[in-house]
Amino acid sequence: MTDVELSLDACIKCNICVSYCPPAKVTDLFPGPKYAGPQAQRFRSPRGPSPDASVDYCSGCRVCNLVCPAGVRIAELNAKARARMYRDRGGVPLRNRLLGRSELLGRLAHPVAPLANYLLHNPISRWLADAWLGIDRRAPLPRFSLHTFPGPVRSKWSPASNPRRRVVYFHGCATRYYEPWIGRAAVAVLERNGMEVVIPPQNCCSLPMLSNGEFDAARRYYDGNLRTLAPLAEAGCEIVGTSTSCTLTLKEEAPDLLEADSDAGRLVAASTSDICEYLVRLHEAGALDTAFRPLELSVLYHAPCQLNAHRVGHPAADLMRLIPGLTVIESEHPCCGIAGTYGLKKEKYAIGMAVGQPLFDRVQQSGARLSVCDSETCRWQIVHGTGLPSVHPIEILAWSYGLGEPLAIRKG
Amino acid sequence: MQRLETDVLVIGGGSTGTGVARDAAMRGFRTVLVEKRDLTHGTTGRYHGLLHSGGRYVVKDPESAKECIAENRILRRIMPHSIEDTGGLFVITPWDDPAYGDQFRAACAACGVPCEEMPVAAALHLEPRLNPKIQRAFALPDGAADSFLATHANAESARAYGAEIRIYHEVTALLLRDGVVWGARIRDLVRDEEIEVEAAVIVNAAGAWAGRIARLAGCEVNVIPAKGVMVAMNHRLVNTVLNRCKLPADGDILVPIRTVCVIGTTDHKVPDPERYGIEPWEVTLLLEEGEKLVPGLAGARVLRAWAGVRPLYSEQATSDTRDVSRTYALLDHESRDAMRGFVTITGGKWTTYRQMAEVTLDAICRKLGVERPCRTHLEALPEPQEGKYYTLGAPLADIESAHHTAELLCECELVTQDRVERAVDAGAVTLDDVRRDVRLGMGPCQGGFCTYRAAGLLQERRKPDVRETNLALLDFLQERWKGLQAILWGAQLHQARLDELIYLGIMNADHLETGGRKSPLTDFYFQEDSGPPESQRAPAGRDPA
C-alpha cells in the first residue's frame, strides 16, 4: 500500500480540513476534504467501478493537507480518485486534455503567436471554447509570447566547472511560452549571485496532467524530465524553478501520485527547490548578494497554495523584505481560486472566482500598486480578479538588483 | 398475564434460531421466536463474517468440512444479497509445514471441497499485499457474509410465513409437567410484562446460552463457551479471504468485509458466555499472525477488537476447545433426558445454520408425526429492506448520485439520516440495534460523532422521556468504547482521545440526566475478565504499541 493510501489511517475526523477548504466554503458541489478524502477512500476498491463524482470539484489546492494535524494526504487521495474516475468513465474529457497540455499548445502556437493569440482571445473563439469545450469564456487564459525562453539554446555547463556554483534552472511551460521575461530575470538573479545557470532540455513537469486525471501521459513527461535532470543532480547540481507548481511536482507530487519510487526520482526530488527557497538558503549561508537598490513601493504578496504545499514558509516574502523601502503586505488568504486549471473550467469558474474574492478584495483594499505571487496561473487570476498587475518575486529581486524593471510595471 | 399458544417456540434470535423459525414457519407450523436482546446480539453478530468453503476443516474435521461446502453452495443461491463472493486463498507461509499442502489437497478432494492450486505469482497478482514469501496457494470458494443481514432476511422470511419474532423477550422459566416441557414463561423487557407461551415443541437455539436454557428444564447440556477474539483493521487490505494452509490455529484467517478486514480468531474456553474480556496479548498475537499473511498489516490502523463466544458442543468435558468438532448437534431431550417437547440444536457454524434448522425441523416433524419436507434450500430469502449488502463502492456511489452528503449522519460508514430514521421507526430499541441495522458507528471514529446525532434523531422520532434518550446515548458509547480498550495505541488512541474530549469537554455527556437508572437492555459495561490460563499468557513486554 502506498503512503498516500495508508495516510487515511491518521484521520481522526477532527474536521479542520473541512473548515479550511476553500471550495467547500463557497459551493455545495464539493462536500469537503474529509468526505472526499479519507472517508470516501475507505469505499474505493481496486476492483469494481469508481463510485466518485464530486471529487472532481476538489481544486487540489492542498490547503487540507497543510492544516491536517495528522498528515493525511487528502489532496493526493483526491487526485488519484479523480484519475480513477476519469479512467472508469471512458477517459479524460478533451477539455481537460487540452488544459493538461500547456507544453504542446505552446509548441504549436508560439511560432504563430500573434495569430494564435488572436484565435484564442477573440470573443467568438472564447464563446466557442465555452460552448464546445467547457472553458469558461471569462476565464483568464494566458497569451503566447513572441519569443520563447531561453530562446536560442544556451548552456554554459561543462563537466569541468565547479558543481557547487552550478544550478539547474527548471523554467516550466509558462516561462517558456508565455512569460519568458521571468526566466530571464531568474537567470540574471542567479548569475548576479555568481551561479552558473544550466538550462537543460525539459518537458512539462506533468502537474497539469496529474490534476486533470491523465496519469499515464503524466508519467511519460515526468520520466522525460528525470532522464535529463537526474544526471545533473547526480553531478551535484541543485535544481531550481520559478514555477512553484513545477518544483512541487518534481519534489513530491509526481513521485507520490504516480507511485514512481526510483533512485533517480528521489535524487531529483531531493535536489529541487523553489527559486526563492533556494535564494533564502543562500542568504542564510551568507552567500546572497544583498546589495539591493531601494524600491519605494508597497506590494501585496500572495503566497499561492502550491507554494504553501512546499512547507518552506514564505521565502519570497523573506527575500523581498531585504529590499530597502519595499513594503510587503501578505495576503493571508490560502487560495486565489484558479488552482492550476480548475478555475478555467466552465462548471468551476464561478467557484474559483468566489474562492478568490476575499483575496481580490484584499489586494484592492491594500493600496498596493501591484501584487506579487510565485505561481503563474495565480498571477493571471489575480490580474483577472483585480485589474492590477501581478509579478513574480524574482522580477522584484531583479529590479532591485538593477537588472531591469518588471514588464508589468513598464507596461503599466 | 398475556398467554400465547403455538406449535413451535424457538429460543434464540441468532442465525440458528431465525433459521429454525423460518423452516418451521415454511413447513406450516405456528411459530414464535423469542430473543432476549436484539437479533444477532449474541454470537451471530460477533463473528468474523466468513462463509466457509470447508477448507479449514478438511484435514481435522472432515464431517464439518462436508457440511460447510454443502451449505456454502446453498447459501450462495438463497441469499446472494448477504454474501460477497470474495473467493478464498489458502497459503503456505514460511511458518507453515510445506508437507501439509499435499495432505490438504487430498483432503479437499476427499471432502468434495473444490480446491485449485494456483501459481504463487498469480496469487500475488490477485492479492498484491499477500506475503511474497508464500510457497503455495490454493483457491477455494470462501466468501464474506453479513450475518446481520442474513439473520434479518431469515426473520423477514419467517414473518412472511406467519412466524412471530419477539426481540427483547427473555425466557425466565420453562414450564414442565410430567416429563413434558409444555411452555415457557417469558419477560418482555421493554414493556416489563410477563408472557406465558404454550408450545408443542420448544427449540433451544440459544447458542452459547443453550446450556443455561436446558438447565431450566433440568437437562444437562455441555455447551463450552469458547471465546474468539477478532480485530478489524481500518483498511480493506485484501479482497480475498486469506487462510493459512495448516491445521486451524489462532489468527490464521483474514476476511475482507465491507470497508474493513478482520483478522481472527482465537479460541479459549470461558466460564460464562457473558463475562469475558479481551487481553492485550490476544490482540498482539492476532496482529503478529496477520503480519505473516499480509506484511505491514500490523502497521495499519486498528479499528476495533471484539470477541464472540462459540457454542461448542461436546458430550464430554474437554480441555482444548480446538479439539472439539465444529459439527453441530441436535439433542432430543425426550430420548436423552426423558423430557418431551424439548430439543436443543447447538454447535455448528454460521455457514451451517440452515442445515441445523433443517435437521431440527425434520426431527420435530417425526415427533409430531407429520410429513412436511424442508424447502429452505429451495426458496431464496427476501432482500432485507434496510442495509442491503453492498459491494465496497456502492454506498459512496449512492450518496454521490443523490448528492446526499449533507445528510450523512454516520460519516464513517456513509449512513444517511433517512436510513437511521427508517431503522428507528422500524422498531430498533437501542442505538446498538440501529448500528446492527445500518452500521452506524462501526467506522474509524466508533461513534465519536454520529452517536449524538443519532440520539437527537431518536428523541425527535420517539419523543420519550429525555432521560431514556440520554441513557441510549451513554449505553451506545460505552459499548463502542469496550471495543477500543484493547487497541488503544496509534491512530485509534488519537481518535479515542478526540472522542473523549468531545464527550467530556464539548458535550459534558458524563453528566447527562438519566434518573440514576441503568439500562436493562444492554450489556453490563466493563465485565470482569475470565482470562486465559496462565500458561497461555504472552510474556511481558509484548505490547502491540
PDB file of N, CA and C in Angstrom, chain B residues 149-194:
ATOM      1  N   LEU B 149     -27.424  -9.043   8.117  1.00  0.00           N
ATOM      2  CA  LEU B 149     -28.388  -9.051   7.021  1.00  0.00           C
ATOM      3  C   LEU B 149     -29.030 -10.414   6.857  1.00  0.00           C
ATOM      4  N   ALA B 150     -28.184 -11.444   6.911  1.00  0.00           N
ATOM      5  CA  ALA B 150     -28.693 -12.796   6.684  1.00  0.00           C
ATOM      6  C   ALA B 150     -29.737 -13.143   7.740  1.00  0.00           C
ATOM      7  N   THR B 151     -29.469 -12.782   8.982  1.00  0.00           N
ATOM      8  CA  THR B 151     -30.398 -13.098  10.060  1.00  0.00           C
ATOM      9  C   THR B 151     -31.700 -12.321   9.893  1.00  0.00           C
ATOM     10  N   HIS B 152     -31.548 -11.060   9.518  1.00  0.00           N
ATOM     11  CA  HIS B 152     -32.756 -10.264   9.278  1.00  0.00           C
ATOM     12  C   HIS B 152     -33.578 -10.848   8.138  1.00  0.00           C
ATOM     13  N   ALA B 153     -32.878 -11.317   7.124  1.00  0.00           N
ATOM     14  CA  ALA B 153     -33.594 -11.890   5.982  1.00  0.00           C
ATOM     15  C   ALA B 153     -34.340 -13.154   6.405  1.00  0.00           C
ATOM     16  N   ASN B 154     -33.710 -13.955   7.253  1.00  0.00           N
ATOM     17  CA  ASN B 154     -34.383 -15.147   7.755  1.00  0.00           C
ATOM     18  C   ASN B 154     -35.609 -14.781   8.587  1.00  0.00           C
ATOM     19  N   ALA B 155     -35.435 -13.772   9.447  1.00  0.00           N
ATOM     20  CA  ALA B 155     -36.553 -13.332  10.283  1.00  0.00           C
ATOM     21  C   ALA B 155     -37.682 -12.790   9.416  1.00  0.00           C
ATOM     22  N   GLU B 156     -37.277 -12.024   8.403  1.00  0.00           N
ATOM     23  CA  GLU B 156     -38.251 -11.434   7.483  1.00  0.00           C
ATOM     24  C   GLU B 156     -39.057 -12.531   6.785  1.00  0.00           C
ATOM     25  N   SER B 157     -38.337 -13.540   6.314  1.00  0.00           N
ATOM     26  CA  SER B 157     -38.987 -14.648   5.623  1.00  0.00           C
ATOM     27  C   SER B 157     -39.890 -15.424   6.576  1.00  0.00           C
ATOM     28  N   ALA B 158     -39.401 -15.649   7.797  1.00  0.00           N
ATOM     29  CA  ALA B 158     -40.205 -16.364   8.780  1.00  0.00           C
ATOM     30  C   ALA B 158     -41.499 -15.608   9.043  1.00  0.00           C
ATOM     31  N   ARG B 159     -41.382 -14.292   9.193  1.00  0.00           N
ATOM     32  CA  ARG B 159     -42.570 -13.461   9.425  1.00  0.00           C
ATOM     33  C   ARG B 159     -43.542 -13.583   8.259  1.00  0.00           C
ATOM     34  N   ALA B 160     -42.973 -13.570   7.053  1.00  0.00           N
ATOM     35  CA  ALA B 160     -43.839 -13.662   5.870  1.00  0.00           C
ATOM     36  C   ALA B 160     -44.638 -14.969   5.885  1.00  0.00           C
ATOM     37  N   TYR B 161     -44.064 -16.007   6.520  1.00  0.00           N
ATOM     38  CA  TYR B 161     -44.785 -17.269   6.628  1.00  0.00           C
ATOM     39  C   TYR B 161     -45.576 -17.359   7.925  1.00  0.00           C
ATOM     40  N   GLY B 162     -45.732 -16.238   8.598  1.00  0.00           N
ATOM     41  CA  GLY B 162     -46.623 -16.205   9.755  1.00  0.00           C
ATOM     42  C   GLY B 162     -45.952 -16.313  11.104  1.00  0.00           C
ATOM     43  N   ALA B 163     -44.641 -16.438  11.150  1.00  0.00           N
ATOM     44  CA  ALA B 163     -43.975 -16.550  12.444  1.00  0.00           C
ATOM     45  C   ALA B 163     -43.999 -15.212  13.174  1.00  0.00           C
ATOM     46  N   GLU B 164     -43.953 -15.318  14.485  1.00  0.00           N
ATOM     47  CA  GLU B 164     -43.897 -14.107  15.282  1.00  0.00           C
ATOM     48  C   GLU B 164     -42.491 -14.015  15.860  1.00  0.00           C
ATOM     49  N   ILE B 165     -41.821 -12.907  15.641  1.00  0.00           N
ATOM     50  CA  ILE B 165     -40.452 -12.740  16.123  1.00  0.00           C
ATOM     51  C   ILE B 165     -40.490 -11.693  17.232  1.00  0.00           C
ATOM     52  N   ARG B 166     -40.090 -12.077  18.409  1.00  0.00           N
ATOM     53  CA  ARG B 166     -40.160 -11.116  19.513  1.00  0.00           C
ATOM     54  C   ARG B 166     -38.767 -10.886  20.091  1.00  0.00           C
ATOM     55  N   ILE B 167     -38.274  -9.664  19.886  1.00  0.00           N
ATOM     56  CA  ILE B 167     -36.959  -9.351  20.468  1.00  0.00           C
ATOM     57  C   ILE B 167     -37.161  -8.709  21.836  1.00  0.00           C
ATOM     58  N   TYR B 168     -36.088  -8.677  22.608  1.00  0.00           N
ATOM     59  CA  TYR B 168     -36.140  -8.203  23.999  1.00  0.00           C
ATOM     60  C   TYR B 168     -37.181  -8.989  24.795  1.00  0.00           C
ATOM     61  N   HIS B 169     -37.245 -10.263  24.542  1.00  0.00           N
ATOM     62  CA  HIS B 169     -38.098 -11.181  25.302  1.00  0.00           C
ATOM     63  C   HIS B 169     -37.188 -12.262  25.885  1.00  0.00           C
ATOM     64  N   GLU B 170     -37.089 -12.287  27.193  1.00  0.00           N
ATOM     65  CA  GLU B 170     -36.164 -13.203  27.846  1.00  0.00           C
ATOM     66  C   GLU B 170     -36.932 -14.359  28.477  1.00  0.00           C
ATOM     67  N   VAL B 171     -36.443 -15.567  28.249  1.00  0.00           N
ATOM     68  CA  VAL B 171     -37.072 -16.736  28.873  1.00  0.00           C
ATOM     69  C   VAL B 171     -36.656 -16.776  30.335  1.00  0.00           C
ATOM     70  N   THR B 172     -37.649 -16.774  31.211  1.00  0.00           N
ATOM     71  CA  THR B 172     -37.324 -16.806  32.646  1.00  0.00           C
ATOM     72  C   THR B 172     -37.546 -18.196  33.235  1.00  0.00           C
ATOM     73  N   ALA B 173     -38.423 -18.964  32.593  1.00  0.00           N
ATOM     74  CA  ALA B 173     -38.664 -20.326  33.107  1.00  0.00           C
ATOM     75  C   ALA B 173     -39.213 -21.193  31.997  1.00  0.00           C
ATOM     76  N   LEU B 174     -38.895 -22.465  32.053  1.00  0.00           N
ATOM     77  CA  LEU B 174     -39.569 -23.421  31.174  1.00  0.00           C
ATOM     78  C   LEU B 174     -40.637 -24.095  32.022  1.00  0.00           C
ATOM     79  N   LEU B 175     -41.793 -24.330  31.417  1.00  0.00           N
ATOM     80  CA  LEU B 175     -42.930 -24.867  32.183  1.00  0.00           C
ATOM     81  C   LEU B 175     -42.998 -26.373  31.959  1.00  0.00           C
ATOM     82  N   LEU B 176     -42.878 -27.104  33.034  1.00  0.00           N
ATOM     83  CA  LEU B 176     -42.766 -28.551  32.947  1.00  0.00           C
ATOM     84  C   LEU B 176     -43.958 -29.209  33.631  1.00  0.00           C
ATOM     85  N   ARG B 177     -44.338 -30.354  33.063  1.00  0.00           N
ATOM     86  CA  ARG B 177     -45.380 -31.142  33.714  1.00  0.00           C
ATOM     87  C   ARG B 177     -45.188 -32.591  33.294  1.00  0.00           C
ATOM     88  N   ASP B 178     -44.965 -33.460  34.229  1.00  0.00           N
ATOM     89  CA  ASP B 178     -44.882 -34.904  33.984  1.00  0.00           C
ATOM     90  C   ASP B 178     -43.935 -35.246  32.837  1.00  0.00           C
ATOM     91  N   GLY B 179     -42.722 -34.736  32.881  1.00  0.00           N
ATOM     92  CA  GLY B 179     -41.755 -35.094  31.844  1.00  0.00           C
ATOM     93  C   GLY B 179     -42.032 -34.443  30.503  1.00  0.00           C
ATOM     94  N   VAL B 180     -42.820 -33.393  30.514  1.00  0.00           N
ATOM     95  CA  VAL B 180     -43.099 -32.674  29.272  1.00  0.00           C
ATOM     96  C   VAL B 180     -42.760 -31.194  29.479  1.00  0.00           C
ATOM     97  N   VAL B 181     -42.029 -30.638  28.548  1.00  0.00           N
ATOM     98  CA  VAL B 181     -41.856 -29.186  28.571  1.00  0.00           C
ATOM     99  C   VAL B 181     -42.997 -28.634  27.723  1.00  0.00           C
ATOM    100  N   TRP B 182     -43.955 -28.036  28.352  1.00  0.00           N
ATOM    101  CA  TRP B 182     -45.158 -27.616  27.601  1.00  0.00           C
ATOM    102  C   TRP B 182     -45.186 -26.125  27.302  1.00  0.00           C
ATOM    103  N   GLY B 183     -44.280 -25.400  27.884  1.00  0.00           N
ATOM    104  CA  GLY B 183     -44.321 -23.963  27.597  1.00  0.00           C
ATOM    105  C   GLY B 183     -43.171 -23.240  28.264  1.00  0.00           C
ATOM    106  N   ALA B 184     -43.225 -21.901  28.137  1.00  0.00           N
ATOM    107  CA  ALA B 184     -42.156 -21.091  28.719  1.00  0.00           C
ATOM    108  C   ALA B 184     -42.744 -19.802  29.261  1.00  0.00           C
ATOM    109  N   ARG B 185     -42.121 -19.344  30.319  1.00  0.00           N
ATOM    110  CA  ARG B 185     -42.503 -18.021  30.813  1.00  0.00           C
ATOM    111  C   ARG B 185     -41.462 -17.035  30.321  1.00  0.00           C
ATOM    112  N   ILE B 186     -41.976 -15.935  29.802  1.00  0.00           N
ATOM    113  CA  ILE B 186     -41.098 -15.001  29.105  1.00  0.00           C
ATOM    114  C   ILE B 186     -41.350 -13.588  29.617  1.00  0.00           C
ATOM    115  N   ARG B 187     -40.264 -12.852  29.754  1.00  0.00           N
ATOM    116  CA  ARG B 187     -40.408 -11.458  30.195  1.00  0.00           C
ATOM    117  C   ARG B 187     -40.130 -10.536  29.014  1.00  0.00           C
ATOM    118  N   ASP B 188     -41.113  -9.671  28.745  1.00  0.00           N
ATOM    119  CA  ASP B 188     -40.933  -8.635  27.731  1.00  0.00           C
ATOM    120  C   ASP B 188     -40.148  -7.504  28.398  1.00  0.00           C
ATOM    121  N   LEU B 189     -38.898  -7.378  28.044  1.00  0.00           N
ATOM    122  CA  LEU B 189     -38.019  -6.447  28.761  1.00  0.00           C
ATOM    123  C   LEU B 189     -38.336  -4.981  28.470  1.00  0.00           C
ATOM    124  N   VAL B 190     -38.928  -4.722  27.336  1.00  0.00           N
ATOM    125  CA  VAL B 190     -39.234  -3.331  27.009  1.00  0.00           C
ATOM    126  C   VAL B 190     -40.477  -2.875  27.757  1.00  0.00           C
ATOM    127  N   ARG B 191     -41.517  -3.742  27.747  1.00  0.00           N
ATOM    128  CA  ARG B 191     -42.759  -3.351  28.420  1.00  0.00           C
ATOM    129  C   ARG B 191     -42.793  -3.810  29.872  1.00  0.00           C
ATOM    130  N   ASP B 192     -41.810  -4.596  30.237  1.00  0.00           N
ATOM    131  CA  ASP B 192     -41.746  -5.144  31.592  1.00  0.00           C
ATOM    132  C   ASP B 192     -43.013  -5.954  31.904  1.00  0.00           C
ATOM    133  N   GLU B 193     -43.320  -6.891  31.023  1.00  0.00           N
ATOM    134  CA  GLU B 193     -44.513  -7.725  31.200  1.00  0.00           C
ATOM    135  C   GLU B 193     -44.138  -9.192  31.116  1.00  0.00           C
ATOM    136  N   GLU B 194     -44.928 -10.017  31.746  1.00  0.00           N
ATOM    137  CA  GLU B 194     -44.731 -11.466  31.679  1.00  0.00           C
ATOM    138  C   GLU B 194     -45.649 -12.046  30.611  1.00  0.00           C
TER     139      GLU B 194
END
